[in-house]
Tab-separated table of C-alpha atoms and ligand atoms in Angstrom:
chain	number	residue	atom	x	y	z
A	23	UNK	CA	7.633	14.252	6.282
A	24	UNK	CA	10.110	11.720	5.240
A	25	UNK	CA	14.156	12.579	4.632
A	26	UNK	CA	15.587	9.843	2.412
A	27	UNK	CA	18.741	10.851	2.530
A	28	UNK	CA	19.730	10.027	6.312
A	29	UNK	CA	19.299	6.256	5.118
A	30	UNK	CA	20.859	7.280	2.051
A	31	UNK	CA	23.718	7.863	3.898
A	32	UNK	CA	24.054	4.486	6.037
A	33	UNK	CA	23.891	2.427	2.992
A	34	UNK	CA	25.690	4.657	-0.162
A	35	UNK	CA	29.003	2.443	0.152
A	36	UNK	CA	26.514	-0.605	-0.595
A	37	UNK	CA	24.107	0.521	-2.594
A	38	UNK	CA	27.265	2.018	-5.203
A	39	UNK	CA	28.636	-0.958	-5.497
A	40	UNK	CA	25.238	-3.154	-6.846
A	41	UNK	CA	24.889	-0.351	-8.728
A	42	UNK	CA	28.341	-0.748	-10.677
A	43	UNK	CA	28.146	-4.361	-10.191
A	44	UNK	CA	25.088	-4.014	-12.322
A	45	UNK	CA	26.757	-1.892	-14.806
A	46	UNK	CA	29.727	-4.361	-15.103
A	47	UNK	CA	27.777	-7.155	-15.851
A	48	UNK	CA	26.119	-5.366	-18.565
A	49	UNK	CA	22.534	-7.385	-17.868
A	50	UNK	CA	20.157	-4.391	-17.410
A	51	UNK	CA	16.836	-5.898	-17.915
A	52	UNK	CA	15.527	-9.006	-15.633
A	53	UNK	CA	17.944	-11.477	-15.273
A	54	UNK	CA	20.321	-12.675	-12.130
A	55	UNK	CA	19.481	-9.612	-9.739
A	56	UNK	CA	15.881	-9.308	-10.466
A	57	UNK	CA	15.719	-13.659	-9.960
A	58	UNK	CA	17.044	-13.336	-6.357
A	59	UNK	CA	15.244	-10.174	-5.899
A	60	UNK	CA	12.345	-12.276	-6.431
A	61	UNK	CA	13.472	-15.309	-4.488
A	62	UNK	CA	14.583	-12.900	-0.778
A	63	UNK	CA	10.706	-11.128	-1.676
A	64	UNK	CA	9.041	-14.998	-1.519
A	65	UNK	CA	11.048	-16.238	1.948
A	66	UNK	CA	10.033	-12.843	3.418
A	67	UNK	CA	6.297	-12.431	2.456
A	68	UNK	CA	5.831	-16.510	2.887
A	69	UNK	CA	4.441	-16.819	-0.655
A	70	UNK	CA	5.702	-19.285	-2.938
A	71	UNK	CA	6.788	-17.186	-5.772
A	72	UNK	CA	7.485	-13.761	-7.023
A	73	UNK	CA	7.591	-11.670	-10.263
A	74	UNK	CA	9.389	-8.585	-10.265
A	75	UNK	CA	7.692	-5.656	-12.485
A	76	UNK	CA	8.003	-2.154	-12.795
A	77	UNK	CA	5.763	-0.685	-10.273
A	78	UNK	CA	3.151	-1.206	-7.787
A	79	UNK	CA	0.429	-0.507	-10.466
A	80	UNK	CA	1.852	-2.776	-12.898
A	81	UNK	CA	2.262	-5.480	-10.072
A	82	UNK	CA	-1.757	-4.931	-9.550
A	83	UNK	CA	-2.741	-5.323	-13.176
A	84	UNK	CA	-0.447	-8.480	-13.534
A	85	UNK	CA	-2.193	-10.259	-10.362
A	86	UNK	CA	-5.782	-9.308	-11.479
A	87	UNK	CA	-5.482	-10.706	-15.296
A	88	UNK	CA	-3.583	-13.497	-14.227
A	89	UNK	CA	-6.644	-14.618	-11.597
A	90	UNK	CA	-8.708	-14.447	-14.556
A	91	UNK	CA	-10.516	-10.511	-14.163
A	92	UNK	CA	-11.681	-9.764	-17.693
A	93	UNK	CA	-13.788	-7.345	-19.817
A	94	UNK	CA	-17.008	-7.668	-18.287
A	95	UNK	CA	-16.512	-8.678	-14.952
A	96	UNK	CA	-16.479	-6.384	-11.289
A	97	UNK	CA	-13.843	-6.632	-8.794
A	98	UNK	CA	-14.498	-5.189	-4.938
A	99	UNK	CA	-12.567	-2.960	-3.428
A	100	UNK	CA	-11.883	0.008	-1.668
A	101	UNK	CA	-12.921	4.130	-2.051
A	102	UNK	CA	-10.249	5.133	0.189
A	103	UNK	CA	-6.332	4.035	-1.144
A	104	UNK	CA	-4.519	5.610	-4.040
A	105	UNK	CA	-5.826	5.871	-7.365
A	106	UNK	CA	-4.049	2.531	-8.803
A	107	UNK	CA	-6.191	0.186	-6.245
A	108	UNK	CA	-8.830	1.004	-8.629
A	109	UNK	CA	-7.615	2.224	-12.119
A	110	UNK	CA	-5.708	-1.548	-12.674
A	111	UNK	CA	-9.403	-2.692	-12.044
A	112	UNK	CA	-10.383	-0.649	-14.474
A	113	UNK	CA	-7.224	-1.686	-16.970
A	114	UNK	CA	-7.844	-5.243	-16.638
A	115	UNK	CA	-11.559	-4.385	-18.316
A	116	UNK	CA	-13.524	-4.522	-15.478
A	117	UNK	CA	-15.742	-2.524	-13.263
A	118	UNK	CA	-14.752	-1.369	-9.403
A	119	UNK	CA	-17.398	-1.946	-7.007
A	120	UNK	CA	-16.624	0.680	-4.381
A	121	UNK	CA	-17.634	-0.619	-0.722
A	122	UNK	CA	-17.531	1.906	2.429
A	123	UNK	CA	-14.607	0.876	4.882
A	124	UNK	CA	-14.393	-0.021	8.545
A	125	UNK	CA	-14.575	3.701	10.530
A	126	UNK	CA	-11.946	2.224	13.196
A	127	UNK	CA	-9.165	0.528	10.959
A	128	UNK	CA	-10.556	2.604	7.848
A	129	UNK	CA	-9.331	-0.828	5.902
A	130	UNK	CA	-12.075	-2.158	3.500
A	131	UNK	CA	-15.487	-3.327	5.602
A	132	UNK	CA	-15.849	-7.303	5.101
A	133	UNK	CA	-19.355	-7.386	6.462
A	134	UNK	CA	-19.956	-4.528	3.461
A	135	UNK	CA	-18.323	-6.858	1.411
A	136	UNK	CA	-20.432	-9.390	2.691
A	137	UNK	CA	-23.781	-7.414	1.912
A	138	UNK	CA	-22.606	-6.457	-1.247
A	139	UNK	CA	-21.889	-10.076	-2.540
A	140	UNK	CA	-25.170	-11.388	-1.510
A	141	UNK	CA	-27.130	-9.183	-3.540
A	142	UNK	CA	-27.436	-11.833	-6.636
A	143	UNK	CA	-26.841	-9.509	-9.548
A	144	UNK	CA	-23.105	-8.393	-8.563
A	145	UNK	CA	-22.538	-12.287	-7.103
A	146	UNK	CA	-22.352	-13.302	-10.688
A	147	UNK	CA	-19.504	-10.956	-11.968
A	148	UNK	CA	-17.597	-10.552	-9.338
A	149	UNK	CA	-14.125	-11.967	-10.155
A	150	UNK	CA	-12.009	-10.460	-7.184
A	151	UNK	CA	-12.194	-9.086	-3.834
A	152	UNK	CA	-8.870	-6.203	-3.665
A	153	UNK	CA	-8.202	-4.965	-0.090
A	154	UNK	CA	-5.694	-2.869	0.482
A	155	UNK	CA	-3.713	-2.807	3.632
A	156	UNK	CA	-3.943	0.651	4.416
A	157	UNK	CA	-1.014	2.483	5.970
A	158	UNK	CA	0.800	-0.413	6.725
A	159	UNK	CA	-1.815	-2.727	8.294
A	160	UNK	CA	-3.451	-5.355	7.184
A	161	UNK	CA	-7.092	-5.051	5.952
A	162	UNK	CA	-9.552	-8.265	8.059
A	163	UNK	CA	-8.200	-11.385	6.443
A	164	UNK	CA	-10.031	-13.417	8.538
A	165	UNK	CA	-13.664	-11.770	7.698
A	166	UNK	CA	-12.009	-11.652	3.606
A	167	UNK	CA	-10.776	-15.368	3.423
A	168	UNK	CA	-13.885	-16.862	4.971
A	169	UNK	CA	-15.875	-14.383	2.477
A	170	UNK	CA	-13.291	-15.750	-0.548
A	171	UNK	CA	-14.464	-19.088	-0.007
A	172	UNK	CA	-17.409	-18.975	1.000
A	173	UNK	CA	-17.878	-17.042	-2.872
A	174	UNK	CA	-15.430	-18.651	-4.477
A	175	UNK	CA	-13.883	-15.253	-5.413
A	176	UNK	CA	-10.456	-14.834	-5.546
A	177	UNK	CA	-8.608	-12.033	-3.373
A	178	UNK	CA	-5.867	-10.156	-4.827
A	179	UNK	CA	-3.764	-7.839	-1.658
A	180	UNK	CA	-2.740	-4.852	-2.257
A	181	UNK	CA	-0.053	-4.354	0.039
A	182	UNK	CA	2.027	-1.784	-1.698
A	183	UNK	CA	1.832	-0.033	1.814
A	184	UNK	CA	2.710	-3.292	3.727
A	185	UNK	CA	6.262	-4.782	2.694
A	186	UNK	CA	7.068	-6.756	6.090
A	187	UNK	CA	3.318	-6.625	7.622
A	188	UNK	CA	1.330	-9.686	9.365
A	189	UNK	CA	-1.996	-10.993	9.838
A	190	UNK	CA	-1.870	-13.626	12.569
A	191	UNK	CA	1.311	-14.027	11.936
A	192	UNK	CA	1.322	-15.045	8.132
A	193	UNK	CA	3.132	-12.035	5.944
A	194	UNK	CA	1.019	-9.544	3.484
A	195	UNK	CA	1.474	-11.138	-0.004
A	196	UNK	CA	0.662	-14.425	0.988
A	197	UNK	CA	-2.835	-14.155	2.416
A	198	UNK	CA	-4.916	-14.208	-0.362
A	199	UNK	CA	-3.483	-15.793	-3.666
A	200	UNK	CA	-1.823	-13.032	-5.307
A	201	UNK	CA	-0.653	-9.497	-4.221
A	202	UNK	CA	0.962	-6.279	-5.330
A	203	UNK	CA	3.920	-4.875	-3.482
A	204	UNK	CA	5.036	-0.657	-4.664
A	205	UNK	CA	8.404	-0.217	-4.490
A	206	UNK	CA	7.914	3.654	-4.906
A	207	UNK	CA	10.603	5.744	-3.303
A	208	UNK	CA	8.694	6.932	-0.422
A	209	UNK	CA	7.382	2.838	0.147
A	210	UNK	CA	8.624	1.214	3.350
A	211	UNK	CA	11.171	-0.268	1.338
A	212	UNK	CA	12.118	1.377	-1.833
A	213	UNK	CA	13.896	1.375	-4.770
A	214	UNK	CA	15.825	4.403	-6.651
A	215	UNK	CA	13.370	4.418	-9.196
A	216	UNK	CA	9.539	2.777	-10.382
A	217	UNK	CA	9.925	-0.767	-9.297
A	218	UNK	CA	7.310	-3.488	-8.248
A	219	UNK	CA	6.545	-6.879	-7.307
A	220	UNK	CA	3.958	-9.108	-7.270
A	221	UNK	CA	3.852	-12.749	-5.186
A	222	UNK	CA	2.271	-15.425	-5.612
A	223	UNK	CA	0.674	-18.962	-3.744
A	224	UNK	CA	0.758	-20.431	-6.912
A	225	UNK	CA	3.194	-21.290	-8.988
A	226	UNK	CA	0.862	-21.535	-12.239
A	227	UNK	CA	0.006	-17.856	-11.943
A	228	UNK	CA	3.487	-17.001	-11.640
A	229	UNK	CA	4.478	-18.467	-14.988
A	230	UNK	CA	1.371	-16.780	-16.096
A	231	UNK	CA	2.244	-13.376	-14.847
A	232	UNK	CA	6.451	-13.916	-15.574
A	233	UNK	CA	4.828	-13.798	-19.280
A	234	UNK	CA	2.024	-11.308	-18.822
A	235	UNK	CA	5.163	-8.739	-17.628
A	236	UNK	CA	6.915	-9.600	-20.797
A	237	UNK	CA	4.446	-8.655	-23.793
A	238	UNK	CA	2.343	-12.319	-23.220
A	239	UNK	CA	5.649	-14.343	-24.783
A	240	UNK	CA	6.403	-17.516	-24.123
A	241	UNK	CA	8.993	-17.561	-26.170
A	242	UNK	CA	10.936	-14.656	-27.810
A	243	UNK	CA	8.640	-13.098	-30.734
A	244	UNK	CA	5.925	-15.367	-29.988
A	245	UNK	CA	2.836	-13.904	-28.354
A	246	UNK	CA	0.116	-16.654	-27.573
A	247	UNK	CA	-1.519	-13.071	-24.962
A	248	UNK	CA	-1.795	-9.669	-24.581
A	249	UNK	CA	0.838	-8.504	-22.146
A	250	UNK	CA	2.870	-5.550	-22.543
A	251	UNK	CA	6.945	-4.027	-21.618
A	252	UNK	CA	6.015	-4.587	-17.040
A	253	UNK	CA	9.746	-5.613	-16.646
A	254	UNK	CA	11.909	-4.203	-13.602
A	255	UNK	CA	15.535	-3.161	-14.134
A	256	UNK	CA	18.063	-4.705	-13.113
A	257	UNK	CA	19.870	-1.251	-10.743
A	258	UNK	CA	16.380	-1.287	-9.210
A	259	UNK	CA	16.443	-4.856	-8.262
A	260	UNK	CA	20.374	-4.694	-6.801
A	261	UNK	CA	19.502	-1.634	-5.085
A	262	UNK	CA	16.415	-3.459	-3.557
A	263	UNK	CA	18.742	-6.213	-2.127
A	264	UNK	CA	20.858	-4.167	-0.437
A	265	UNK	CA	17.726	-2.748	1.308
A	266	UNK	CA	16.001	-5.562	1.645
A	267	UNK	CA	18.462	-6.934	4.990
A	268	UNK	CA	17.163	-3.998	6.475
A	269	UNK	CA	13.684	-4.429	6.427
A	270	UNK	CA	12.903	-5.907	9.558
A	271	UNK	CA	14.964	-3.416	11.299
A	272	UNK	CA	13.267	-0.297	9.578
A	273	UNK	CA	10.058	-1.794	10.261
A	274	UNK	CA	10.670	-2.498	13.755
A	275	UNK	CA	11.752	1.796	14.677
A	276	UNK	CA	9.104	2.773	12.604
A	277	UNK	CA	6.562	0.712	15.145
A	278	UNK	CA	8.678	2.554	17.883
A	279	UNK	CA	8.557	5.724	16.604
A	280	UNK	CA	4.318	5.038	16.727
A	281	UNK	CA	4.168	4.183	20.078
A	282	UNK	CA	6.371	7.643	20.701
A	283	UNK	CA	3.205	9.380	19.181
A	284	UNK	CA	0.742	7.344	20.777
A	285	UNK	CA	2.757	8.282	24.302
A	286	UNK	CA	3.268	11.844	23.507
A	287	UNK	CA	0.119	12.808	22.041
A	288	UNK	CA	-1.880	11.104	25.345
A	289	UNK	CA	0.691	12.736	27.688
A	290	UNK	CA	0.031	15.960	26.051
A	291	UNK	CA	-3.860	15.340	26.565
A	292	UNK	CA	-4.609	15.560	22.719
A	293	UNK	CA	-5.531	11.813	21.480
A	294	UNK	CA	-8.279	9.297	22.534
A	295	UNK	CA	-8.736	5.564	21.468
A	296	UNK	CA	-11.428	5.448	18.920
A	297	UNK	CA	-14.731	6.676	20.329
A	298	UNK	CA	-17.878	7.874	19.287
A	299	UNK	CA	-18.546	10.433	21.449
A	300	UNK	CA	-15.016	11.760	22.544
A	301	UNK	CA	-14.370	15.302	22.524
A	302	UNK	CA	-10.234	15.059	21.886
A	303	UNK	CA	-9.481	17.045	19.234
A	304	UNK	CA	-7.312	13.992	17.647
A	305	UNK	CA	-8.440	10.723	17.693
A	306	UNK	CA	-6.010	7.538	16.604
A	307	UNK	CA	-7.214	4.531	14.292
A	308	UNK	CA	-7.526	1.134	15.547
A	309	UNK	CA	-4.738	-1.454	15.510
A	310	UNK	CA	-6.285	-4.883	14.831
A	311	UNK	CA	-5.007	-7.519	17.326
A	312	UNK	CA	-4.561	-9.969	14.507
A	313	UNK	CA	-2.384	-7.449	12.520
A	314	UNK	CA	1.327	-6.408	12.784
A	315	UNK	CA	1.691	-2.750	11.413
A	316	UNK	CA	4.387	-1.674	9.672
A	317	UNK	CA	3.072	2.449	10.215
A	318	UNK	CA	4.143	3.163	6.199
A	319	UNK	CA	2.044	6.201	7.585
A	320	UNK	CA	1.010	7.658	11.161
A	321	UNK	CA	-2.231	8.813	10.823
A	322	UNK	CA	-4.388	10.738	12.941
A	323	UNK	CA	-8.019	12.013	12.657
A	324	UNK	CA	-8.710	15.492	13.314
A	325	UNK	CA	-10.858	18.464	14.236
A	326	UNK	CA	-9.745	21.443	11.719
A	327	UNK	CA	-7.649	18.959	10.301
A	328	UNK	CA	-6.708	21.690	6.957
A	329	UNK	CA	-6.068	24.651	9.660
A	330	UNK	CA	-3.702	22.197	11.559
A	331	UNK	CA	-2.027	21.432	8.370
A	332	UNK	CA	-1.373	24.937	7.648
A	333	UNK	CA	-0.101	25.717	11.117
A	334	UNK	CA	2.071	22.906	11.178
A	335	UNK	CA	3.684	23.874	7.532
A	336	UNK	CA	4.186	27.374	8.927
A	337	UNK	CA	6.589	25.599	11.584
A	338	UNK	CA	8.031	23.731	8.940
A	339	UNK	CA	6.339	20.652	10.208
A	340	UNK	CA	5.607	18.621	7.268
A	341	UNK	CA	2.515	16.054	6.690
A	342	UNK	CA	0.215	15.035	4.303
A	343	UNK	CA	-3.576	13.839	3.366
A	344	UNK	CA	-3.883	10.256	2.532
A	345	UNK	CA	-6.608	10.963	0.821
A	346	UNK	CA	-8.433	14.103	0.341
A	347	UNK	CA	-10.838	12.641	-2.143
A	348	UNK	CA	-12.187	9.241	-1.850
A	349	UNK	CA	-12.253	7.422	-5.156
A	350	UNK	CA	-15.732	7.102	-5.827
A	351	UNK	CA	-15.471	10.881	-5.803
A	352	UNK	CA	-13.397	11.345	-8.428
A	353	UNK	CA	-14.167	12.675	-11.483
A	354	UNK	CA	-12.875	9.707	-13.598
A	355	UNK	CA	-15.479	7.572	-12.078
A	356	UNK	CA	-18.692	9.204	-12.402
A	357	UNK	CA	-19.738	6.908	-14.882
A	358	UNK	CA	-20.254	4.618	-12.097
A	359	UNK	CA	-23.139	6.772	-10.771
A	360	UNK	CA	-22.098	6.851	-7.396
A	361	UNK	CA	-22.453	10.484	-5.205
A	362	UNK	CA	-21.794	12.212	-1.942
A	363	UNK	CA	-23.207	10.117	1.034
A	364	UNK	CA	-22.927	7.044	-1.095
A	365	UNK	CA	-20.002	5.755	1.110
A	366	UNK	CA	-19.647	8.247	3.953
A	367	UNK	CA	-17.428	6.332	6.274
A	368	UNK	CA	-14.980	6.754	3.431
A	369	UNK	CA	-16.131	10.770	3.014
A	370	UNK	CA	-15.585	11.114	6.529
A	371	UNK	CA	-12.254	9.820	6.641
A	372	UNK	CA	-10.912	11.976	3.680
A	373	UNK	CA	-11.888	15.208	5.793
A	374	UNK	CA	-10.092	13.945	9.119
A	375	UNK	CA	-7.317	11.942	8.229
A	376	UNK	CA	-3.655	13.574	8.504
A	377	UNK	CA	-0.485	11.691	8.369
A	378	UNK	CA	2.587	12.934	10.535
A	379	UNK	CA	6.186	12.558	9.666
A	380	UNK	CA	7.278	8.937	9.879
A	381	UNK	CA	10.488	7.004	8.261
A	382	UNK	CA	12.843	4.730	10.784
A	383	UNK	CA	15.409	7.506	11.117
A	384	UNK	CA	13.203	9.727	12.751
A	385	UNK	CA	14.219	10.920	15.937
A	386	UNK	CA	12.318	11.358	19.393
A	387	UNK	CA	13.026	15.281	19.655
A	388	UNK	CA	11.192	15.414	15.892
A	389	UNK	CA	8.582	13.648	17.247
A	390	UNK	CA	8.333	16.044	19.746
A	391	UNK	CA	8.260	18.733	17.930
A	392	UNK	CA	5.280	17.571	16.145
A	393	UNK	CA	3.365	16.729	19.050
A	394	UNK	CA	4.162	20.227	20.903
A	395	UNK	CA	3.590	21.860	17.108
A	396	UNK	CA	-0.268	20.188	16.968
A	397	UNK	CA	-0.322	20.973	20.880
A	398	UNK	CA	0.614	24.196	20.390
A	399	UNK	CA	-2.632	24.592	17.633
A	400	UNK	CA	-5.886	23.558	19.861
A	401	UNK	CA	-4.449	25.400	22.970
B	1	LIG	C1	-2.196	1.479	-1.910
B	1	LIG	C2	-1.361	1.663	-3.144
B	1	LIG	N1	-1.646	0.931	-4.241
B	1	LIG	C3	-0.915	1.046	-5.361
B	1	LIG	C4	0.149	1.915	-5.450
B	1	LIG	C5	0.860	2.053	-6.747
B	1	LIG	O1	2.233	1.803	-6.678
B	1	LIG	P1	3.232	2.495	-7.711
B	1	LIG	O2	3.304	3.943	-7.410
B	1	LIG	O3	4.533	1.775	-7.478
B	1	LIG	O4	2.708	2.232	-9.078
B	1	LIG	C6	0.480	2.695	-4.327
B	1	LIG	C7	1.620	3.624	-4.281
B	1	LIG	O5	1.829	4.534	-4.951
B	1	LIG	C8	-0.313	2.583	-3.155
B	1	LIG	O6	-0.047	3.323	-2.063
């Protein structure tokens, strides 16, 4: 599924010597490293600032306090991401309002967004809109920024799958006004370690979310807020910027190594575009014209999607489910009196949806494998 060590290997020399120019300078905690960390992750996303923390889940909380989400109010967002999308919601005080996603993209639905807000009752609380740009690809920004102002409703992204993606041409983390970036080992790019970010339009909720990271102080041992220890280390950072050159390129094979699939898996007669009544056994999700995907994940929908798992794990053929149980599902959030059928686009997805091996050092002939391995199950 993913082999960290083949880029391991292209960059040890580098990444050895942050890591002991770290340990010289004896500054472990914030300081120079994490600072130009923070400055490379602003030119690249196109936002104006950016506060390094220590993981994608901390980088959510920070960006929904600091645009104001408190005890009380609801914040919109998705059933089908990772866990975090919604518990930092539910951190920050406030209630998730699950809405069913878009059955091509299977990003967040904005005309369900839409529908949701104009129903007076939630219009009042609603403090943030949080899409999440799933697999690498951006959720509708268009549909979401119109929506934002239109509302007045701020939208935090959470792009901790989408280091390096676009949206008519502007990066993730600068499309709505704050976002999240995960810099999880497995992430596009990743550190050696927990490590986050979070950037910013505005510079004011920087400051605000430089102090939220570090216990609410603006000032050593004075506390004027609640924040708590969301600091990133300083080996994390440095590693980061070694990576962080890189980007671009890893980006770029991993879009290659998609349209290998895409080839493949037509050639071998398996995968149709998105349509309701096709009979492929494999069906692809949309790419949105607007959007440039950087494929953190391949993922197909298919027919006997757990027997095709097993099959391909028998050849040694790794995947994954991304996810098996949508959020409103879970059993953390049956207070929120949501059930089966509730959001079925999302219930759908989480019984179809298989993700194939995919980092940039993948090679054709493992791509192949896969394809004749899936091939090789519905003949
Ligand atoms: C969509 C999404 N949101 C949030 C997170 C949380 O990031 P982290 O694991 O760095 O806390 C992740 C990754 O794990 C994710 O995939």
């Amino acid at each position: 599924m993913l082999d960290l060590r083949r880029q391991y290997e292209g960059i040890r020399e580098e990444v050895l010597a942050a890591v002991t120019r770290v340990c010289d300078s004896q500054s472990y905690i914030l300081g120079p490293e994490v600072e130009a960390l923070e400055r490379e992750i602003s030119t690249l996303t196109g936002a104006s600032a950016a506060v390094g923390c220590a993981s994608g889940t901390e980088a959510l909380w920070l960006a929904l306090v600091a645009v104001g989400v408190k005890p009380g109010d609801s914040v919109i967002t998705t059933p089908f991401s990772f866990f975090a999308s919604a518990s930092s919601i539910v951190r920050a005080g406030a209630k998730p309002i699950f809405v069913d996603i878009d059955p091509d993209t299977l990003n967040l639905d904005a005309e369900l967004v839409m529908r949701e807000l104009s129903q007076r009752t939630h219009q009042e609380t609603v403090r943030a809109i949080l899409p999440v740009h799933l697999y690498g690809q951006c959720a509708d920004m268009d549909a979401l920024a119109r929506i934002s102002t239109d509302f007045g409703i701020a939208i935090v992204e959470d792009a901790a799958q989408a280091i390096g993606a676009k949206w008519n041409g502007g990066g993730a983390g600068s499309l709505g006004i704050t976002a999240a970036f995960s810099f999880y080992p497995t992430k596009n790019l990743s550190a050696y370690g927990d490590a986050g970010i979070v950037t910013t339009t505005d510079l004011e909720l920087a400051e605000h979310m430089r102090r939220l990271r570090n216990h609410g102080s603006p000032q050593r041992y004075y506390h004027d807020e609640f924040g708590w220890n969301g600091r990133i280390d300083a080996i994390q950072a440095a590693v980061l910027r070694v990576k962080l050159p890189h980007i671009s390129d890893w980006n770029q094979q991993r879009r290659q190594h998609a349209a290998t699939y895409d080839r493949l898996l037509a050639q071998a007669g398996l995968i149709s575009p998105i349509s309701a009544n096709s009979t492929s056994p494999v069906r692809a999700l949309a790419r949105s014209p607007q959007a440039t995907h950087v494929f953190h994940q391949y993922v197909i929908r298919a027919d006997r999607r757990d027997e095709l798992r097993k099959f391909l794990a028998e050849r040694k053929i790794g995947s994954e489910i991304y996810y098996p149980l949508p959020l409103h599902l879970q059993n953390v959030f049956a207070y929120l009196g949501l059930k089966a059928g509730d959001l079925p686009v999302a219930e759908q997805a989480a019984k179809e949806v298989l993700a194939l091996p995919m980092f940039p050092e993948l090679t054709e002939d493992e791509i192949r494998l896969v394809v004749e391995g899936i091939a090789g199950f519905y003949s």
